[in-house]
PDB file of C-alpha atoms in Angstrom:
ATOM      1  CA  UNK A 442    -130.245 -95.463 -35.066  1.00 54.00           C
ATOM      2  CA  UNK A 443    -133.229 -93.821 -35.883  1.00 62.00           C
ATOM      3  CA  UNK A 444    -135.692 -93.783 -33.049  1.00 69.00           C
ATOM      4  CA  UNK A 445    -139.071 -95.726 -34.089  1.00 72.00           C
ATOM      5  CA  UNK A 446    -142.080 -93.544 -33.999  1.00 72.00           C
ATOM      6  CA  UNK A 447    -144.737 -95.033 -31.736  1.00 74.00           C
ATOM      7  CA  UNK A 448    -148.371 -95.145 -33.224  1.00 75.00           C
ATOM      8  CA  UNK A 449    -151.253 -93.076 -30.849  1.00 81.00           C
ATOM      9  CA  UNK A 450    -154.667 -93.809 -31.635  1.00 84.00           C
ATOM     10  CA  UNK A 451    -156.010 -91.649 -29.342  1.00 87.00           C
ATOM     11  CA  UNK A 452    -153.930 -88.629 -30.835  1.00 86.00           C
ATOM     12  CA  UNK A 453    -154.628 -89.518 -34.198  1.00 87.00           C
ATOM     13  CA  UNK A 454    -158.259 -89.984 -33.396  1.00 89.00           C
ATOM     14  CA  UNK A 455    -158.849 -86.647 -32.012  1.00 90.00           C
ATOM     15  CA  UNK A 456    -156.761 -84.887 -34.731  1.00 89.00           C
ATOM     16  CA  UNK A 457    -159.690 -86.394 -36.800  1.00 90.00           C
ATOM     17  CA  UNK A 458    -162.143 -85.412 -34.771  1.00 90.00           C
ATOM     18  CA  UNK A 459    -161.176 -81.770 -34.553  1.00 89.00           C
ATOM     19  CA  UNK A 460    -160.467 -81.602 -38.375  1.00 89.00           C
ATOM     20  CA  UNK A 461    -164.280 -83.058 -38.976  1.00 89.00           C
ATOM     21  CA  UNK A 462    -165.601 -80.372 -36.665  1.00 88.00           C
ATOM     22  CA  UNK A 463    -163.675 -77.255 -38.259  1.00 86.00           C
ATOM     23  CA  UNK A 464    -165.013 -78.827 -41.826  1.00 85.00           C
ATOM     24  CA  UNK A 465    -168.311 -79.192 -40.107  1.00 84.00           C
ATOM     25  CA  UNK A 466    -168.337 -75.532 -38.698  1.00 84.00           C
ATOM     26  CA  UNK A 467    -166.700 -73.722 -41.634  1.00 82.00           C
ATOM     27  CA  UNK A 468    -169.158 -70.871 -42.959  1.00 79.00           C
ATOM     28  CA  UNK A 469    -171.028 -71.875 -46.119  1.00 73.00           C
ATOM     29  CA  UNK A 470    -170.761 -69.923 -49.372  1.00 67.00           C
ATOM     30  CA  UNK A 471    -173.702 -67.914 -48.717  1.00 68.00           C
ATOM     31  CA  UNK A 472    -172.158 -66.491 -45.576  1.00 75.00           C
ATOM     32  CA  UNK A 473    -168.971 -66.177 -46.888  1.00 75.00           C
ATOM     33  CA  UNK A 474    -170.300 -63.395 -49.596  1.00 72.00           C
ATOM     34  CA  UNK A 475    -173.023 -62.394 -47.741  1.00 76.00           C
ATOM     35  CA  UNK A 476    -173.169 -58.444 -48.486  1.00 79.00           C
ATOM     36  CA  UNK A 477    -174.679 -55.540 -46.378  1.00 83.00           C
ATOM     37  CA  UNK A 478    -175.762 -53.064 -49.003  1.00 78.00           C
ATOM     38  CA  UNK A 479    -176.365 -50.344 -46.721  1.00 84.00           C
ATOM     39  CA  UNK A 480    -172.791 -50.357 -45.119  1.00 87.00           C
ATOM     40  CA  UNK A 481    -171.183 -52.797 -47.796  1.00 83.00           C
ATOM     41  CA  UNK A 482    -169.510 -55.016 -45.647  1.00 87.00           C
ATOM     42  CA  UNK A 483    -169.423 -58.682 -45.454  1.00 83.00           C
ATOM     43  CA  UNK A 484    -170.699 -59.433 -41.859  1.00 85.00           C
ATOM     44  CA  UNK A 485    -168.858 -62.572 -41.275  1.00 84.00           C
ATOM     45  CA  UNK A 486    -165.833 -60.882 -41.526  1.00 85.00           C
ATOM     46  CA  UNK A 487    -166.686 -57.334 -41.632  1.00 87.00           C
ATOM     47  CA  UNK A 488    -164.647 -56.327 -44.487  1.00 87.00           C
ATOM     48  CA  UNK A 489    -165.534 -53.884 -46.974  1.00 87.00           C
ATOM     49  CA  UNK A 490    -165.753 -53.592 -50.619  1.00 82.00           C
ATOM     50  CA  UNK A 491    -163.833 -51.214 -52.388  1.00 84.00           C
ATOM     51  CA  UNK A 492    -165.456 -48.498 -53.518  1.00 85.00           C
ATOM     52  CA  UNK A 493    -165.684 -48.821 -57.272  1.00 80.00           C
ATOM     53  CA  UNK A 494    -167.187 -52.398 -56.699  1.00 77.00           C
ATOM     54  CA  UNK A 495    -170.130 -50.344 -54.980  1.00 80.00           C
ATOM     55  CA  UNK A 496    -172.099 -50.083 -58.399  1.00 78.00           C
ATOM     56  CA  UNK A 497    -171.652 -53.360 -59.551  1.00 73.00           C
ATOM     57  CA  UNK A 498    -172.871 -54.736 -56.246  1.00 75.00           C
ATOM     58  CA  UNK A 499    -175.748 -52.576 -55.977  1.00 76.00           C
ATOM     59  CA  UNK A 500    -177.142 -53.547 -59.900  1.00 73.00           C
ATOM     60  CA  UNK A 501    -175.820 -56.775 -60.397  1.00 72.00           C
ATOM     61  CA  UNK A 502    -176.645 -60.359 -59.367  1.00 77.00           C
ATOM     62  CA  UNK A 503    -175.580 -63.800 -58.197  1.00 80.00           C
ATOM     63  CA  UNK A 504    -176.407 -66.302 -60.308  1.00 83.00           C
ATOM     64  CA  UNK A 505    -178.950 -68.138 -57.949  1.00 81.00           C
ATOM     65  CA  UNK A 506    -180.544 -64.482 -58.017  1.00 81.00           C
ATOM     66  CA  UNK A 507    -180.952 -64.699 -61.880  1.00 82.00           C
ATOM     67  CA  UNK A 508    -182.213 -68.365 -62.116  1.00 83.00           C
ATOM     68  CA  UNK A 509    -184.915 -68.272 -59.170  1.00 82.00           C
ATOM     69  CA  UNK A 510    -186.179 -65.589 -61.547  1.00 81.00           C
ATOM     70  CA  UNK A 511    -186.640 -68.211 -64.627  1.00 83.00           C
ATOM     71  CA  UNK A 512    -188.905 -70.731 -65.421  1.00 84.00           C
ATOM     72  CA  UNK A 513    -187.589 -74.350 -64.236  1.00 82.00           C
ATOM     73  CA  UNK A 514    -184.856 -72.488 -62.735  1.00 81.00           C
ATOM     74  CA  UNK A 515    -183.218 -71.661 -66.259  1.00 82.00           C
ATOM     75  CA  UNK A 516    -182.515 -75.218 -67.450  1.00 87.00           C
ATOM     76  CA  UNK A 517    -180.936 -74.460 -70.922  1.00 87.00           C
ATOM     77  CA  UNK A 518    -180.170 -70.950 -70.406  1.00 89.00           C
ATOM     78  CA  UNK A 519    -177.062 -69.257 -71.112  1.00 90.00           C
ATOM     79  CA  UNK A 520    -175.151 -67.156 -68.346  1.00 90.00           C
ATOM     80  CA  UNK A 521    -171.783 -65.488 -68.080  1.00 90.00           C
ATOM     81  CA  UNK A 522    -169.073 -63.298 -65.890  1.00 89.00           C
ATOM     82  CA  UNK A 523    -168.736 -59.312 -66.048  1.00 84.00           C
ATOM     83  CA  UNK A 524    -164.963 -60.252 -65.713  1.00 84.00           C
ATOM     84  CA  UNK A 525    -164.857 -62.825 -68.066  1.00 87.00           C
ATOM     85  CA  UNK A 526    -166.305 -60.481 -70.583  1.00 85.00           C
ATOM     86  CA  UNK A 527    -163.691 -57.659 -69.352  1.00 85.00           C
ATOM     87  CA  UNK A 528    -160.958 -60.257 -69.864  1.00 86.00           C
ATOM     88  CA  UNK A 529    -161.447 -62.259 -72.757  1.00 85.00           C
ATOM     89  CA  UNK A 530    -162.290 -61.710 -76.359  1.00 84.00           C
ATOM     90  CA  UNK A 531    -163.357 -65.755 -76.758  1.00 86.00           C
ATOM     91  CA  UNK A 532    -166.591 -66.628 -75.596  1.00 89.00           C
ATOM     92  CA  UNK A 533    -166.772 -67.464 -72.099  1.00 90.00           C
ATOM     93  CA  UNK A 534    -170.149 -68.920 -70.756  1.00 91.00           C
ATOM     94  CA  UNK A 535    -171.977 -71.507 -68.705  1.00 90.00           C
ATOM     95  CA  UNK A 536    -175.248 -73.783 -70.050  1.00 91.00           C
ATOM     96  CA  UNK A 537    -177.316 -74.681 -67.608  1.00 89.00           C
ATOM     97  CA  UNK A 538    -178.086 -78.146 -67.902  1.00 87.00           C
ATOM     98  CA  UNK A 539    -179.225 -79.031 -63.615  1.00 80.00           C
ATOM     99  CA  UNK A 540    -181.803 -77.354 -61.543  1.00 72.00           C
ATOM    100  CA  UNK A 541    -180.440 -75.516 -58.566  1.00 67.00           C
ATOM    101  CA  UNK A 542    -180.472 -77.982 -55.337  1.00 63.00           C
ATOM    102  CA  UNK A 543    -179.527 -76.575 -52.040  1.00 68.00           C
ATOM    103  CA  UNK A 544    -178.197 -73.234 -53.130  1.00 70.00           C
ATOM    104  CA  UNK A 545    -176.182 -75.120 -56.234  1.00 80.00           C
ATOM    105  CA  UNK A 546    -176.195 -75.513 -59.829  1.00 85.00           C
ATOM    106  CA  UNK A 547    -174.634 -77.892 -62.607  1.00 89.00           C
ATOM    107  CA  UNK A 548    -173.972 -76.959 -66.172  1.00 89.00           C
ATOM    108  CA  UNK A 549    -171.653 -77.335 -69.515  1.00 91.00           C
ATOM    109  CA  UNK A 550    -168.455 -74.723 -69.532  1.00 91.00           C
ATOM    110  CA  UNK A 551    -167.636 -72.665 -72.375  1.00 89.00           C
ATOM    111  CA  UNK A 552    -164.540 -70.978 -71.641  1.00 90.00           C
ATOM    112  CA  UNK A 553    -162.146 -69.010 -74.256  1.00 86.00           C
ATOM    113  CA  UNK A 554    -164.044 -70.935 -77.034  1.00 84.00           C
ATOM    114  CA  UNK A 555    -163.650 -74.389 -75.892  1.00 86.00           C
ATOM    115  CA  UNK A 556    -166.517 -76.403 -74.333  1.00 87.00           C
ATOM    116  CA  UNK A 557    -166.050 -78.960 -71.888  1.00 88.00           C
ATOM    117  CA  UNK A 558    -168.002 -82.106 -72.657  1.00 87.00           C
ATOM    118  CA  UNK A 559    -168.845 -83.273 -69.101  1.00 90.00           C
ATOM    119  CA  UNK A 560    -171.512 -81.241 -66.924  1.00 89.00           C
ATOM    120  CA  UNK A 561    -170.166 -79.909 -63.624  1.00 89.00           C
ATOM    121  CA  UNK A 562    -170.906 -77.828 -60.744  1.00 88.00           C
ATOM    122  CA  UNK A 563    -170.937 -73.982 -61.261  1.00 86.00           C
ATOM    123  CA  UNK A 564    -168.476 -72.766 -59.217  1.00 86.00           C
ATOM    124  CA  UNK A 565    -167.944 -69.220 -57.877  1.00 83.00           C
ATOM    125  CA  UNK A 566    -172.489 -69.085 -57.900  1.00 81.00           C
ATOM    126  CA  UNK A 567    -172.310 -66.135 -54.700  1.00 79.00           C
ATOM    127  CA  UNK A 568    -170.561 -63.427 -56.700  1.00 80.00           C
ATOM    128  CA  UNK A 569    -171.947 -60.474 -58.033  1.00 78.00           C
ATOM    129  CA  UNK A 570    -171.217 -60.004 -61.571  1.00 80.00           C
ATOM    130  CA  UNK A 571    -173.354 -62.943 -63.041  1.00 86.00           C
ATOM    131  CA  UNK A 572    -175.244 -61.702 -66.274  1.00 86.00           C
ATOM    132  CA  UNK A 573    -177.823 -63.413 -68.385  1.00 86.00           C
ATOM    133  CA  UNK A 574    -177.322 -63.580 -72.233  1.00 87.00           C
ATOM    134  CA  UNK A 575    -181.089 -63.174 -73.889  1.00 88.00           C
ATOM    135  CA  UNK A 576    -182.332 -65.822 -75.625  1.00 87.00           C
ATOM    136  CA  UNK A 577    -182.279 -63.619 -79.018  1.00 89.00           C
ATOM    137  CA  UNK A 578    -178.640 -62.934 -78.602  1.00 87.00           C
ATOM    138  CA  UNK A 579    -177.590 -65.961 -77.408  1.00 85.00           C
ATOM    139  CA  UNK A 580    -176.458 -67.091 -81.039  1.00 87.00           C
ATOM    140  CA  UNK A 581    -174.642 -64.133 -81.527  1.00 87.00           C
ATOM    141  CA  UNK A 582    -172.928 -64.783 -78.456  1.00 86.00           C
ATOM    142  CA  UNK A 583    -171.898 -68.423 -78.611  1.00 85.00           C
ATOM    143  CA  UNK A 584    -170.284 -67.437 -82.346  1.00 85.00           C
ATOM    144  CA  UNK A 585    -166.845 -68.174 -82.452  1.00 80.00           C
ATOM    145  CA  UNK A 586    -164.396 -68.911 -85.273  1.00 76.00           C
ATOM    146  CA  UNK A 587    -161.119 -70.346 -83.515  1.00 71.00           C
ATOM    147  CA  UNK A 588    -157.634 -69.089 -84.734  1.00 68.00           C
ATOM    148  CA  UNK A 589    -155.013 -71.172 -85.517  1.00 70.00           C
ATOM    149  CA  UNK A 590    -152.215 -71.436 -83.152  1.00 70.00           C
ATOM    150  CA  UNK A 591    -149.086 -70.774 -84.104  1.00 72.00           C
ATOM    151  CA  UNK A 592    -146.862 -73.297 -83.350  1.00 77.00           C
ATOM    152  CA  UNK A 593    -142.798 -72.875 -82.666  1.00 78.00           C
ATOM    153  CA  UNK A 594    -140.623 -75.269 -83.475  1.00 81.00           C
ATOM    154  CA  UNK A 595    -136.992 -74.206 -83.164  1.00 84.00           C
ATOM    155  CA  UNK A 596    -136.098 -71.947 -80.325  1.00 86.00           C
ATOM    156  CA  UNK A 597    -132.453 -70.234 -79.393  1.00 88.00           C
ATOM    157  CA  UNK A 598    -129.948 -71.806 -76.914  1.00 88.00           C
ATOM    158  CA  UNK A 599    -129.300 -70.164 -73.948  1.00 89.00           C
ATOM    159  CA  UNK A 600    -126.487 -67.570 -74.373  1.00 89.00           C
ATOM    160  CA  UNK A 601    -123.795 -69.998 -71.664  1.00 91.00           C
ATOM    161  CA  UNK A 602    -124.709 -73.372 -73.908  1.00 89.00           C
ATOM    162  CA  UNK A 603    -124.477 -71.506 -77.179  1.00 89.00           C
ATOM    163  CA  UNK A 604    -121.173 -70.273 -76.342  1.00 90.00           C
ATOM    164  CA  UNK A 605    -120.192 -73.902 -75.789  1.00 91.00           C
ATOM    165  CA  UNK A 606    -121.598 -75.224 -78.677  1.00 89.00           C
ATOM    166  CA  UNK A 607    -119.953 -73.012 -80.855  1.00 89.00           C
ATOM    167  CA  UNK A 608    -116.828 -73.762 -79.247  1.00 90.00           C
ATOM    168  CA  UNK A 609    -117.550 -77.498 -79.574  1.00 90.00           C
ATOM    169  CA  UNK A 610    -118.003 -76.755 -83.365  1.00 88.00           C
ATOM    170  CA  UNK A 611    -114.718 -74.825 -83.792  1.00 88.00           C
ATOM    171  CA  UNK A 612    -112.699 -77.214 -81.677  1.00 88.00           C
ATOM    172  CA  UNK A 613    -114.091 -79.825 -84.411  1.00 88.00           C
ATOM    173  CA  UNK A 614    -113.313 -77.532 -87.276  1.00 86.00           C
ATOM    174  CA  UNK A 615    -117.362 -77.593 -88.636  1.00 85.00           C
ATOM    175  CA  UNK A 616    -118.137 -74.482 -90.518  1.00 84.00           C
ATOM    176  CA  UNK A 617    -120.655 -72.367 -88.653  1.00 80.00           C
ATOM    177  CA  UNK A 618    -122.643 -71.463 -91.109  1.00 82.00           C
ATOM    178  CA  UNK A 619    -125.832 -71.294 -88.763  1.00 83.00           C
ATOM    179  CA  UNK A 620    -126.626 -70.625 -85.595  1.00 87.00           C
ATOM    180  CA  UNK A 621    -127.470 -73.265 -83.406  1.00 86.00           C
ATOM    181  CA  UNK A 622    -131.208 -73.890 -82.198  1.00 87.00           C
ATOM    182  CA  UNK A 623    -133.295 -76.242 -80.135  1.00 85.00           C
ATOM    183  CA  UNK A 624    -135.564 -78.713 -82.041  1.00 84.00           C
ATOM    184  CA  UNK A 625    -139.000 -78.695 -79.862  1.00 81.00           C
ATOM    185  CA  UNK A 626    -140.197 -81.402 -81.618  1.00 78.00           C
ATOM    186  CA  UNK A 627    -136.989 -83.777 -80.901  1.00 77.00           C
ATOM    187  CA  UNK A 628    -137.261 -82.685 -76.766  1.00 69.00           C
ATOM    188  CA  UNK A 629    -141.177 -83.079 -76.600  1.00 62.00           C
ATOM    189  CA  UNK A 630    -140.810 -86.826 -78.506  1.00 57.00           C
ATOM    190  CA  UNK A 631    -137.349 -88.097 -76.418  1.00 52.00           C
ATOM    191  CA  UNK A 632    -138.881 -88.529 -73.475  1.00 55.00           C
ATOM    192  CA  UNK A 633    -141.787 -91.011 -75.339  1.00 54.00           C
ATOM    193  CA  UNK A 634    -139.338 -92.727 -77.201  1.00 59.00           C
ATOM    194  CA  UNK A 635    -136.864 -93.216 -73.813  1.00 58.00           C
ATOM    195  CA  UNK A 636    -140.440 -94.353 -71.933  1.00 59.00           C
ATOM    196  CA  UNK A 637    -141.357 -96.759 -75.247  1.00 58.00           C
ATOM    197  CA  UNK A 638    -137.723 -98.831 -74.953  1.00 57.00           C
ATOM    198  CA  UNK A 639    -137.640 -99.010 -71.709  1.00 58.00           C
ATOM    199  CA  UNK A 640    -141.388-100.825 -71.929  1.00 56.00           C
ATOM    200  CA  UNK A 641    -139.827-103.011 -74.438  1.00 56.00           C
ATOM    201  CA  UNK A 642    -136.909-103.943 -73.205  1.00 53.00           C
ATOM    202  CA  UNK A 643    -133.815-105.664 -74.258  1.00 50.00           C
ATOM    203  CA  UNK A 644    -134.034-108.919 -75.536  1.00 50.00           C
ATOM    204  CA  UNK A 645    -132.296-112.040 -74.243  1.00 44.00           C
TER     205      UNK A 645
END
């Protein structure tokens, strides 16, 4: 018989309490990336940058850096990554759409193309590679035509369960006259149709 396992308020009162103060007493964001340019090294942990990130560090921004710059802290302006530029042909970009408060911002996403309808918190605000699109190219920049996906609908079995398929169809005497494939369409949709009977159940 399993031995019952006796409830300590006490214990679980002080795990709380010494969870609340290591949330309490966690470095902030702004300590976290804090940068020494003359040694480039983060003094909270003393780690340094590499190397080639030297240049970027030394020219380029955080975004708070950019929008303290701005009239009403760059409500409606549009900013954007170094590496999202590096990494992705679609547009990538935030609106802002919230002036800063306490070090933070809020804003509308772009990202690959597709723009999220609900306003959120920047994230990620302390690195360095924040950019600011100008106003006259910011048309140019949010200009995207999407491509059409290109959707697959039959895929090959496994080489084990095509082995035993074809087997299957020999053992019947069926002609194989094709090869065997996997209908996405039929695996994606049994799962909604199992889900739909079970909701309606039998009747009596």
């Amino acid at each position: 018989m399993a031995r019952k396992k006796l409830h300590r308020p006490i214990a679980a009162m002080a795990k709380k309490i010494r969870e609340y103060r290591a949330l309490k007493n966690r470095p902030r964001e702004s300590q976290r990336f804090a940068l020494d340019y003359e040694t480039m090294r983060r003094p909270l942990t003393q780690k340094r940058l590499p190397v080639r990130a030297w240049e970027d560090a030394r020219s380029e921004h955080r975004l708070l850096a950019l929008l303290c710059r701005l009239p009403r802290f760059g409500v409606g302006r549009t900013v954007t990554r170094k590496s999202w530029l590096w990494a992705h042909d679609e547009p990538c970009y935030w609106v802002i759409a919230k002036n800063m408060d306490h070090g933070r911002a809020w804003g509308y996403l772009t990202f690959r193309g597709k723009t999220e309808e609900k306003m959120r918190e920047i994230d990620k605000v302390m690195y360095h590679d924040w950019r600011m699109v100008p106003k006259h190219e910011e048309e140019a920049f949010k200009k995207f035509t999407p491509v059409p996906e290109e959707t697959i609908r039959y895929l090959p079995y496994p080489p084990l369960l095509r082995a035993m398929i074809l087997a299957q169809w020999q053992k019947e005497g069926k002609p194989i006259t094709e090869e065997p494939m996997i209908d996405l369409e039929k695996v994606t949709a049994s799962p909604l149709r199992r889900a739909k009977k079970k909701a309606a159940g039998t009747p009596v």
